[in-house]
Amino acid sequence: MDSILVTGNGPLNGQIPIAGAKNACLTLMPATLLSEEPLTLTNAPRLSDIKTMTALLQSLGAEVSSLQDGQVLAMSSHDLTSHTADYEIVRKMRASNLVLGPLLARFGEAIVSLPGGCAIGARPMDLHVEGLEALGAEIELEDGYLHARAPGGLKGAVHEMRFASVGATENIVMAATLAKGTTVLKNAAREPEIVDLVECLRKMGAQISGEGTSTIEIQGVDRLHGATHQVVTDRIELGTYMLAPAICGGEVELLGGRMSLVDSFAEKLEAAGVSVSETSKGLKVARKNGRVRSVDVVTEPFPGFPTDLQAQMMALMCTAEGTSVLEERIFENRFMHAPELVRMGANIEVHGGTATVTGVEQLKGAPVMATDLRASVSLILAGLAAEGETTVSRVYHLDRGYEHVVRKLEGVGAKIERIKGQ
Ligand code: UD1
């Protein structure tokens, strides 16, 4: 298994290009199932999660071609052969459940494995099921698989979600595009990836309004057609690399970044003493003098502070002056990076969903283990700021969500290399 060796090397300076959003691409790809005509995505990120979704769509009979070094995905669901998402693929990646809504809408039937255990929490699918049932689907759990049926087709309805789940919003919106009549989804998630999905669905002929607010209205249509869509910038990759100059010092421009994608996160960085400004090409982040100040963080659905940046923010707070409290409200078990950071000399106490971090003057390099995608990159950030060498093992987590991480960080002066495993 490969590992990543990082050696603390002082301030970082230069530019980092930000890729298309993994989480947007993972919901845009299943949208191809809604139409017989081709859907082409540009600005796709080159990640193992995208390969997993490709394999899932191909297992359903869709054609998926990866062009231009993986940045263009040309898909066609003209001749689908199956409506079953197998456990062997779904267990690798929870986002596989995003084929449920589209398959059900197009074929009146879908069989999708439950994702099963996940390192950062239970992550059930009850909100997806409730929403699709409101549209008239009958859903049963059989042998670990959700069997969803709507023999007479789906029907528009008014439905209020108990919690603004990102995935459930995506499944319900996609399903409702082909339902009869109007669907009003209340307490919908407002993430930029949902806005991106709706923009793509609209290009495919869907009639939707209200995306980016908590009420989305979908007027069902008989069929959707082909389209070409550019995947939105990855705000989590953006936020992660914004933290690189914040933790090491220096000045880095994040190409393709936009403030509107990371408002609440940028606010916290500025409160910590890091400067963030918009440029013609993206966002510029700089820390020139001294240590950052501690700030408190509570993770919330968008536009609140993203849970997917909590681990990386914790790495920064490990080096801050003072004590900060990080409260995780989205996932029940998302502090697995804390004991690894402690191995690097951090001072962190975790009680339930709250971590109290007292900054230290200097982190120290150590061998550490990545436990999930965002945890793995938080350890790399900590390693960049630490004295000596840090080896991060189990980097397959990293490959799920960060393309060319070594090349991107080397480009701004970091000392980082990938060590090939046996
Ligand atoms: C998406 C993102 C993930 C991010 C998360 C929250 C993708 C591919 N992944 O995940 O990176 O961390 O949003 O911003 O876009 N829940 C239920 N029942 C459900 C569905 C969810 O209880 O039916 C709970 C989950 O267990 C979790 C919380 O709701 O505690 C948030 O989940 P959700 O918003 O659905 O996240 P995902 O779509 O899985």
Coordinates of C-alpha atoms and ligand atoms in Angstrom, one line a residue:
M1 CA 0.0 0.0 0.0
D2 CA 1.3 3.4 -0.9
S3 CA 2.1 6.1 1.7
I4 CA 2.9 9.8 1.5
L5 CA 6.1 11.3 3.0
V6 CA 5.9 14.9 4.0
T7 CA 8.8 17.0 5.4
G8 CA 8.0 20.3 7.0
N9 CA 9.7 22.9 4.8
G10 CA 8.5 26.4 5.7
P11 CA 6.2 28.8 3.8
L12 CA 4.4 27.9 0.6
N13 CA 4.1 30.2 -2.4
G14 CA 2.6 29.9 -5.9
Q15 CA -0.6 28.7 -7.5
I16 CA -2.7 25.6 -7.1
P17 CA -5.4 24.7 -9.7
I18 CA -8.6 23.5 -8.2
A19 CA -10.4 20.6 -9.9
G20 CA -14.1 20.0 -10.5
A21 CA -16.1 18.9 -7.5
K22 CA -16.1 15.2 -6.6
N23 CA -19.4 15.4 -4.9
A24 CA -21.1 17.3 -7.8
C25 CA -19.7 14.8 -10.3
L26 CA -21.0 11.9 -8.3
T27 CA -24.5 13.2 -8.5
L28 CA -24.2 14.5 -12.1
M29 CA -23.1 11.1 -13.4
P30 CA -26.2 9.2 -12.2
A31 CA -28.3 11.9 -13.9
T32 CA -27.4 10.2 -17.2
L33 CA -29.8 7.4 -16.2
L34 CA -32.7 9.8 -16.6
S35 CA -32.4 10.1 -20.3
E36 CA -31.8 8.0 -23.4
E37 CA -29.7 10.7 -24.9
P38 CA -26.0 11.3 -24.1
L39 CA -24.8 13.4 -21.2
T40 CA -21.3 14.8 -21.3
L41 CA -19.5 16.3 -18.3
T42 CA -16.5 18.5 -18.6
N43 CA -14.1 19.5 -15.8
A44 CA -14.5 16.1 -14.1
P45 CA -12.0 15.3 -11.4
R46 CA -9.6 12.3 -11.8
L47 CA -10.4 10.3 -8.7
S48 CA -11.0 6.7 -7.7
D49 CA -14.6 7.6 -6.6
I50 CA -15.3 8.7 -10.1
K51 CA -14.0 5.3 -11.4
T52 CA -16.3 3.5 -8.9
M53 CA -19.3 5.4 -10.2
T54 CA -18.2 4.7 -13.7
A55 CA -18.1 1.0 -12.9
L56 CA -21.5 1.2 -11.3
L57 CA -23.1 2.9 -14.3
Q58 CA -21.4 0.4 -16.6
S59 CA -22.8 -2.5 -14.5
L60 CA -26.3 -1.1 -15.3
G61 CA -25.5 -1.1 -19.0
A62 CA -24.6 2.6 -19.5
E63 CA -21.7 3.6 -21.7
V64 CA -19.2 5.8 -20.0
S65 CA -16.1 7.0 -21.8
S66 CA -13.3 8.9 -20.1
L67 CA -11.8 11.4 -22.5
Q68 CA -9.1 14.1 -22.4
D69 CA -7.2 12.4 -19.6
G70 CA -10.3 11.8 -17.6
Q71 CA -11.5 15.4 -17.5
V72 CA -14.4 14.7 -19.9
L73 CA -16.9 11.9 -19.2
A74 CA -19.1 11.0 -22.2
M75 CA -22.1 8.9 -21.0
S76 CA -25.1 7.3 -22.6
S77 CA -27.9 5.4 -20.9
H78 CA -29.6 4.5 -24.2
D79 CA -29.5 0.7 -23.6
L80 CA -29.6 0.0 -19.9
T81 CA -29.6 -3.7 -19.1
S82 CA -30.1 -3.7 -15.3
H83 CA -31.7 -1.7 -12.5
T84 CA -29.8 -3.3 -9.7
A85 CA -26.9 -1.6 -7.9
D86 CA -24.9 -4.4 -6.5
Y87 CA -23.5 -4.6 -2.9
E88 CA -20.0 -5.2 -4.2
I89 CA -19.9 -1.7 -5.7
V90 CA -22.2 0.2 -3.3
R91 CA -20.2 -0.9 -0.3
K92 CA -17.1 0.8 -1.7
M93 CA -18.8 4.2 -1.9
R94 CA -22.0 5.5 -0.3
A95 CA -22.7 7.9 -3.2
S96 CA -23.6 4.8 -5.2
N97 CA -27.1 5.2 -3.7
L98 CA -27.6 8.2 -6.0
V99 CA -28.7 5.8 -8.8
L100 CA -31.9 5.0 -6.8
G101 CA -33.9 8.1 -7.7
P102 CA -33.0 8.1 -11.4
L103 CA -33.5 4.4 -12.0
L104 CA -36.9 4.5 -10.2
A105 CA -38.0 7.5 -12.3
R106 CA -37.0 6.0 -15.6
F107 CA -38.0 2.3 -15.1
G108 CA -40.5 2.3 -12.3
E109 CA -38.2 0.0 -10.4
A110 CA -34.8 0.0 -8.8
I111 CA -32.9 -2.4 -6.5
V112 CA -30.1 -0.7 -4.7
S113 CA -27.9 -2.2 -2.0
L114 CA -27.8 -0.4 1.4
P115 CA -24.3 1.0 1.7
G116 CA -23.6 -0.6 5.0
G117 CA -21.1 0.5 7.7
C118 CA -19.1 3.7 7.0
A119 CA -16.1 4.9 8.9
I120 CA -17.6 8.3 9.8
G121 CA -21.0 7.2 11.1
A122 CA -24.1 5.1 10.5
R123 CA -25.4 7.1 7.5
P124 CA -28.8 5.5 7.0
M125 CA -31.0 6.1 4.0
D126 CA -34.3 6.7 5.7
L127 CA -34.6 10.3 4.3
H128 CA -34.1 9.1 0.7
V129 CA -36.8 6.4 1.3
E130 CA -39.3 8.8 2.9
G131 CA -39.0 11.3 0.0
L132 CA -39.4 8.7 -2.7
E133 CA -42.3 7.1 -0.9
A134 CA -44.0 10.6 -0.8
L135 CA -43.7 10.5 -4.7
G136 CA -45.7 7.2 -4.6
A137 CA -42.9 4.6 -4.6
E138 CA -43.3 1.4 -2.6
I139 CA -40.0 0.6 -1.0
E140 CA -39.0 -2.6 0.9
L141 CA -35.8 -3.8 2.4
E142 CA -35.0 -7.4 1.1
D143 CA -31.7 -9.1 1.8
G144 CA -29.9 -5.8 2.4
Y145 CA -31.2 -4.3 -0.8
L146 CA -33.8 -1.5 -1.1
H147 CA -36.4 -2.7 -3.6
A148 CA -38.2 0.4 -4.9
R149 CA -41.2 0.1 -7.2
A150 CA -43.6 2.6 -8.8
P151 CA -45.5 0.6 -11.4
G152 CA -47.8 3.4 -12.4
G153 CA -44.9 6.0 -12.4
L154 CA -44.0 8.5 -9.7
K155 CA -46.4 11.4 -8.8
G156 CA -45.5 14.9 -7.7
A157 CA -46.1 15.7 -4.1
V158 CA -45.3 18.2 -1.3
H159 CA -42.7 16.7 1.0
E160 CA -40.7 18.2 3.9
M161 CA -37.5 16.5 4.8
R162 CA -36.8 16.0 8.5
F163 CA -33.2 17.0 7.9
A164 CA -31.6 18.7 4.9
S165 CA -29.7 15.6 3.6
V166 CA -27.6 16.3 0.6
G167 CA -27.9 12.8 -1.0
A168 CA -31.7 12.6 -0.3
T169 CA -32.3 16.0 -1.8
E170 CA -30.4 14.9 -5.0
N171 CA -32.3 11.5 -5.2
I172 CA -35.7 13.2 -4.7
V173 CA -35.0 16.0 -7.2
M174 CA -33.8 13.6 -9.9
A175 CA -36.7 11.3 -9.4
A176 CA -39.2 14.2 -9.4
T177 CA -38.0 15.4 -12.8
L178 CA -39.9 12.6 -14.5
A179 CA -42.8 12.4 -12.1
K180 CA -46.3 13.3 -13.1
G181 CA -47.2 16.8 -11.8
T182 CA -45.4 19.1 -9.4
T183 CA -43.2 18.3 -6.5
V184 CA -42.4 20.7 -3.7
L185 CA -39.4 19.7 -1.6
K186 CA -39.2 21.6 1.6
N187 CA -36.2 21.7 4.0
A188 CA -34.0 20.8 1.0
A189 CA -30.3 20.9 1.2
R190 CA -28.7 24.0 -0.3
E191 CA -25.2 22.9 -1.2
P192 CA -23.6 24.3 -4.4
E193 CA -23.4 20.7 -5.7
I194 CA -27.2 20.6 -5.7
V195 CA -27.3 23.9 -7.5
D196 CA -24.9 22.4 -10.1
L197 CA -27.1 19.3 -10.4
V198 CA -30.2 21.4 -11.0
E199 CA -28.4 23.5 -13.6
C200 CA -27.5 20.3 -15.5
L201 CA -31.0 18.8 -15.2
R202 CA -32.4 22.1 -16.6
K203 CA -30.1 21.8 -19.6
M204 CA -31.6 18.3 -20.0
G205 CA -35.1 19.8 -20.1
A206 CA -36.1 19.5 -16.5
Q207 CA -38.3 22.3 -15.0
I208 CA -37.0 23.2 -11.6
S209 CA -36.8 26.3 -9.5
G210 CA -35.6 27.3 -6.0
E211 CA -32.3 25.4 -6.0
G212 CA -29.9 26.9 -3.5
T213 CA -32.9 27.7 -1.2
S214 CA -34.6 25.3 1.2
T215 CA -37.6 24.9 -1.1
I216 CA -37.1 23.3 -4.5
E217 CA -40.0 23.0 -6.9
I218 CA -40.0 20.5 -9.7
Q219 CA -42.5 20.3 -12.5
G220 CA -42.4 16.8 -13.9
V221 CA -41.8 16.3 -17.7
D222 CA -42.3 13.3 -19.9
R223 CA -38.7 12.9 -20.9
L224 CA -35.3 14.5 -20.6
H225 CA -32.8 14.9 -23.4
G226 CA -29.0 15.1 -23.8
A227 CA -26.7 17.9 -22.6
T228 CA -23.2 19.0 -21.9
H229 CA -22.3 20.4 -18.5
Q230 CA -19.2 21.7 -16.8
V231 CA -18.7 20.4 -13.2
V232 CA -18.6 23.2 -10.6
T233 CA -15.3 23.9 -8.7
D234 CA -14.6 21.6 -5.7
R235 CA -15.1 23.8 -2.7
I236 CA -13.7 21.2 -0.4
E237 CA -10.5 20.8 -2.4
L238 CA -10.4 24.6 -2.5
G239 CA -10.8 24.9 1.3
T240 CA -8.2 22.2 1.9
Y241 CA -5.6 24.0 -0.2
M242 CA -6.6 27.4 1.3
L243 CA -5.3 25.9 4.6
A244 CA -1.9 25.1 3.1
P245 CA -0.5 28.7 3.3
A246 CA -2.6 29.2 6.5
I247 CA -0.7 26.4 8.3
C248 CA 2.7 26.9 6.7
G249 CA 2.7 30.6 6.0
G250 CA 3.3 32.1 2.6
E251 CA 0.9 33.2 -0.2
V252 CA -1.0 30.8 -2.5
E253 CA -3.5 31.6 -5.3
L254 CA -6.2 28.9 -5.7
L255 CA -7.1 29.0 -9.4
G256 CA -10.8 28.6 -10.1
G257 CA -11.8 29.4 -6.5
R258 CA -14.7 31.6 -5.7
M259 CA -15.6 33.2 -2.4
S260 CA -19.3 32.3 -2.7
L261 CA -18.3 28.6 -2.5
V262 CA -16.5 29.0 0.8
D263 CA -17.9 32.0 2.6
S264 CA -18.4 30.6 6.1
F265 CA -15.0 28.8 5.9
A266 CA -13.2 31.9 4.7
E267 CA -14.8 33.9 7.5
K268 CA -13.2 31.6 10.1
L269 CA -9.8 31.8 8.4
E270 CA -9.9 35.5 8.5
A271 CA -10.9 35.5 12.1
A272 CA -7.9 33.3 12.7
G273 CA -5.6 36.0 11.1
V274 CA -5.3 34.6 7.6
S275 CA -6.0 36.9 4.7
V276 CA -8.4 35.8 1.9
S277 CA -9.0 37.8 -1.2
E278 CA -10.6 37.4 -4.6
T279 CA -8.4 37.7 -7.7
S280 CA -9.3 37.6 -11.4
K281 CA -8.3 33.9 -11.5
G282 CA -9.5 32.7 -8.1
L283 CA -8.8 33.2 -4.4
K284 CA -5.5 34.4 -2.8
V285 CA -4.7 33.2 0.7
A286 CA -1.8 34.5 2.8
R287 CA -0.4 34.3 6.2
K288 CA 2.5 36.6 6.7
N289 CA 3.2 37.1 10.4
G290 CA 3.2 34.8 13.5
R291 CA 0.9 32.0 14.5
V292 CA -2.9 32.0 13.7
R293 CA -5.4 32.6 16.4
S294 CA -7.8 30.0 17.7
V295 CA -11.4 30.1 16.5
D296 CA -14.4 27.9 17.4
V297 CA -16.2 25.9 14.7
V298 CA -19.6 24.3 14.4
T299 CA -20.2 22.1 11.3
E300 CA -23.6 22.7 9.7
P301 CA -25.4 22.1 6.4
F302 CA -24.5 24.7 3.7
P303 CA -24.1 27.7 4.0
G304 CA -22.7 26.8 7.4
F305 CA -19.1 25.5 8.0
P306 CA -18.7 22.2 6.0
T307 CA -18.1 19.0 7.9
D308 CA -15.8 18.0 5.0
L309 CA -13.4 20.7 6.1
Q310 CA -13.5 20.0 9.9
A311 CA -10.5 17.7 10.0
Q312 CA -8.4 20.0 8.0
M313 CA -9.4 23.0 10.1
M314 CA -8.5 21.0 13.2
A315 CA -5.0 20.6 11.8
L316 CA -4.7 24.4 11.6
M317 CA -6.1 24.8 15.1
C318 CA -3.5 22.4 16.4
T319 CA -0.9 25.2 15.6
A320 CA -3.0 28.2 16.7
E321 CA -2.5 30.4 19.7
G322 CA -5.1 29.6 22.3
T323 CA -7.9 27.0 22.6
S324 CA -10.6 26.3 20.1
V325 CA -13.7 24.2 20.3
L326 CA -14.8 22.2 17.2
E327 CA -18.3 20.8 17.3
E328 CA -19.3 18.2 14.7
R329 CA -23.0 18.2 14.1
I330 CA -23.4 16.3 10.8
F331 CA -21.6 13.0 11.5
E332 CA -21.5 11.2 14.9
N333 CA -18.0 9.7 14.5
R334 CA -15.8 12.1 12.7
F335 CA -12.8 12.8 14.9
M336 CA -10.7 9.8 14.0
H337 CA -7.9 12.1 12.8
A338 CA -7.6 13.5 16.4
P339 CA -5.6 10.6 17.9
E340 CA -3.3 10.7 14.8
L341 CA -2.8 14.5 15.2
V342 CA -2.0 13.8 18.9
R343 CA 0.8 11.5 17.8
M344 CA 2.3 14.5 16.1
G345 CA 2.3 16.5 19.4
A346 CA -1.2 18.1 19.2
N347 CA -3.2 18.8 22.3
I348 CA -6.7 17.6 21.6
E349 CA -9.5 16.3 23.9
V350 CA -12.6 14.7 22.4
H351 CA -15.9 14.3 24.2
G352 CA -18.7 13.1 22.1
G353 CA -19.2 15.4 19.2
T354 CA -16.9 18.1 20.5
A355 CA -13.1 18.4 20.2
T356 CA -11.2 20.9 22.3
V357 CA -7.9 21.8 20.7
T358 CA -5.2 23.8 22.5
G359 CA -2.6 25.0 20.0
V360 CA 1.1 24.0 20.3
E361 CA 4.0 26.0 19.0
Q362 CA 5.4 23.2 16.9
L363 CA 3.9 19.9 15.6
K364 CA 6.4 17.1 15.3
G365 CA 6.6 14.6 12.3
A366 CA 5.4 11.1 13.0
P367 CA 4.1 8.0 11.2
V368 CA 0.3 8.3 11.1
M369 CA -2.6 6.5 9.5
A370 CA -5.3 7.9 7.3
T371 CA -8.7 6.8 8.5
D372 CA -11.0 8.5 5.9
L373 CA -10.8 10.9 3.0
R374 CA -10.7 14.2 4.8
A375 CA -8.8 12.9 7.8
S376 CA -6.0 11.8 5.4
V377 CA -5.5 15.3 4.0
S378 CA -5.6 16.9 7.4
L379 CA -2.6 14.7 8.3
I380 CA -0.8 15.9 5.2
L381 CA -1.5 19.5 6.2
A382 CA -0.2 18.9 9.7
G383 CA 2.9 17.2 8.3
L384 CA 3.6 20.3 6.1
A385 CA 3.7 22.4 9.3
A386 CA 5.5 19.8 11.5
E387 CA 9.2 19.6 12.2
G388 CA 10.8 16.5 10.6
E389 CA 9.2 13.8 8.6
T390 CA 5.6 12.6 8.6
T391 CA 4.5 9.4 6.8
V392 CA 0.8 9.1 6.1
S393 CA -0.2 5.5 5.3
R394 CA -3.4 4.1 3.8
V395 CA -3.4 6.9 1.2
Y396 CA -6.1 5.1 -0.9
H397 CA -8.5 7.2 1.1
L398 CA -6.8 10.3 -0.3
D399 CA -7.1 9.0 -3.9
R400 CA -10.8 9.0 -3.5
G401 CA -11.0 12.7 -3.3
Y402 CA -7.8 14.6 -4.2
E403 CA -6.2 14.4 -7.7
H404 CA -2.5 14.9 -8.0
V405 CA -2.1 16.0 -4.4
V406 CA 1.7 15.5 -4.5
R407 CA 2.1 17.5 -7.8
K408 CA -0.2 20.3 -6.5
L409 CA 1.6 20.8 -3.2
E410 CA 5.1 20.4 -4.8
G411 CA 4.1 23.2 -7.1
V412 CA 4.0 25.6 -4.2
G413 CA 7.2 24.5 -2.6
A414 CA 6.2 21.6 -0.3
K415 CA 8.5 18.7 0.3
I416 CA 6.2 15.8 -0.4
E417 CA 6.5 12.4 -2.2
R418 CA 4.5 9.3 -2.7
I419 CA 6.2 6.1 -1.6
K420 CA 5.1 3.1 -3.6
G421 CA 4.0 0.2 -1.4
Q422 CA 4.9 -3.5 -1.8
Ligands
UD1_1 C1 -22.7 14.4 1.2 C2 -21.3 14.4 0.8 C3 -20.3 14.3 1.9 C4 -20.7 15.3 3.0 C5 -22.1 15.3 3.4 C6 -22.5 16.4 4.3 C7 -21.5 13.5 -1.5 C8 -21.2 12.3 -2.4 N1 -21.1 13.3 -0.2 O1 -22.9 13.1 1.8 O2 -19.0 14.5 1.5 O3 -19.9 15.1 4.2 O4 -23.0 15.4 2.2 O5 -22.2 17.6 3.8 O6 -22.1 14.5 -1.9 N2 -28.7 10.9 7.1 C9 -29.8 10.2 7.7 N3 -30.7 9.6 6.8 C10 -30.6 9.7 5.5 C11 -29.5 10.4 4.9 C12 -28.6 11.0 5.8 O7 -29.9 10.1 8.9 O8 -31.4 9.1 4.8 C13 -27.8 11.6 8.0 C14 -26.4 11.0 7.8 O9 -26.2 9.8 8.6 C15 -25.5 12.1 8.3 C16 -26.3 13.4 7.9 O10 -27.6 12.9 7.7 O11 -25.3 12.1 9.6 C17 -25.8 14.1 6.6 O12 -25.9 13.2 5.5 P1 -26.1 13.7 4.0 O13 -26.4 15.1 4.0 O14 -27.2 12.8 3.4 O15 -24.7 13.4 3.4 P2 -24.4 12.5 2.1 O16 -25.3 12.9 1.0 O17 -24.2 11.1 2.4

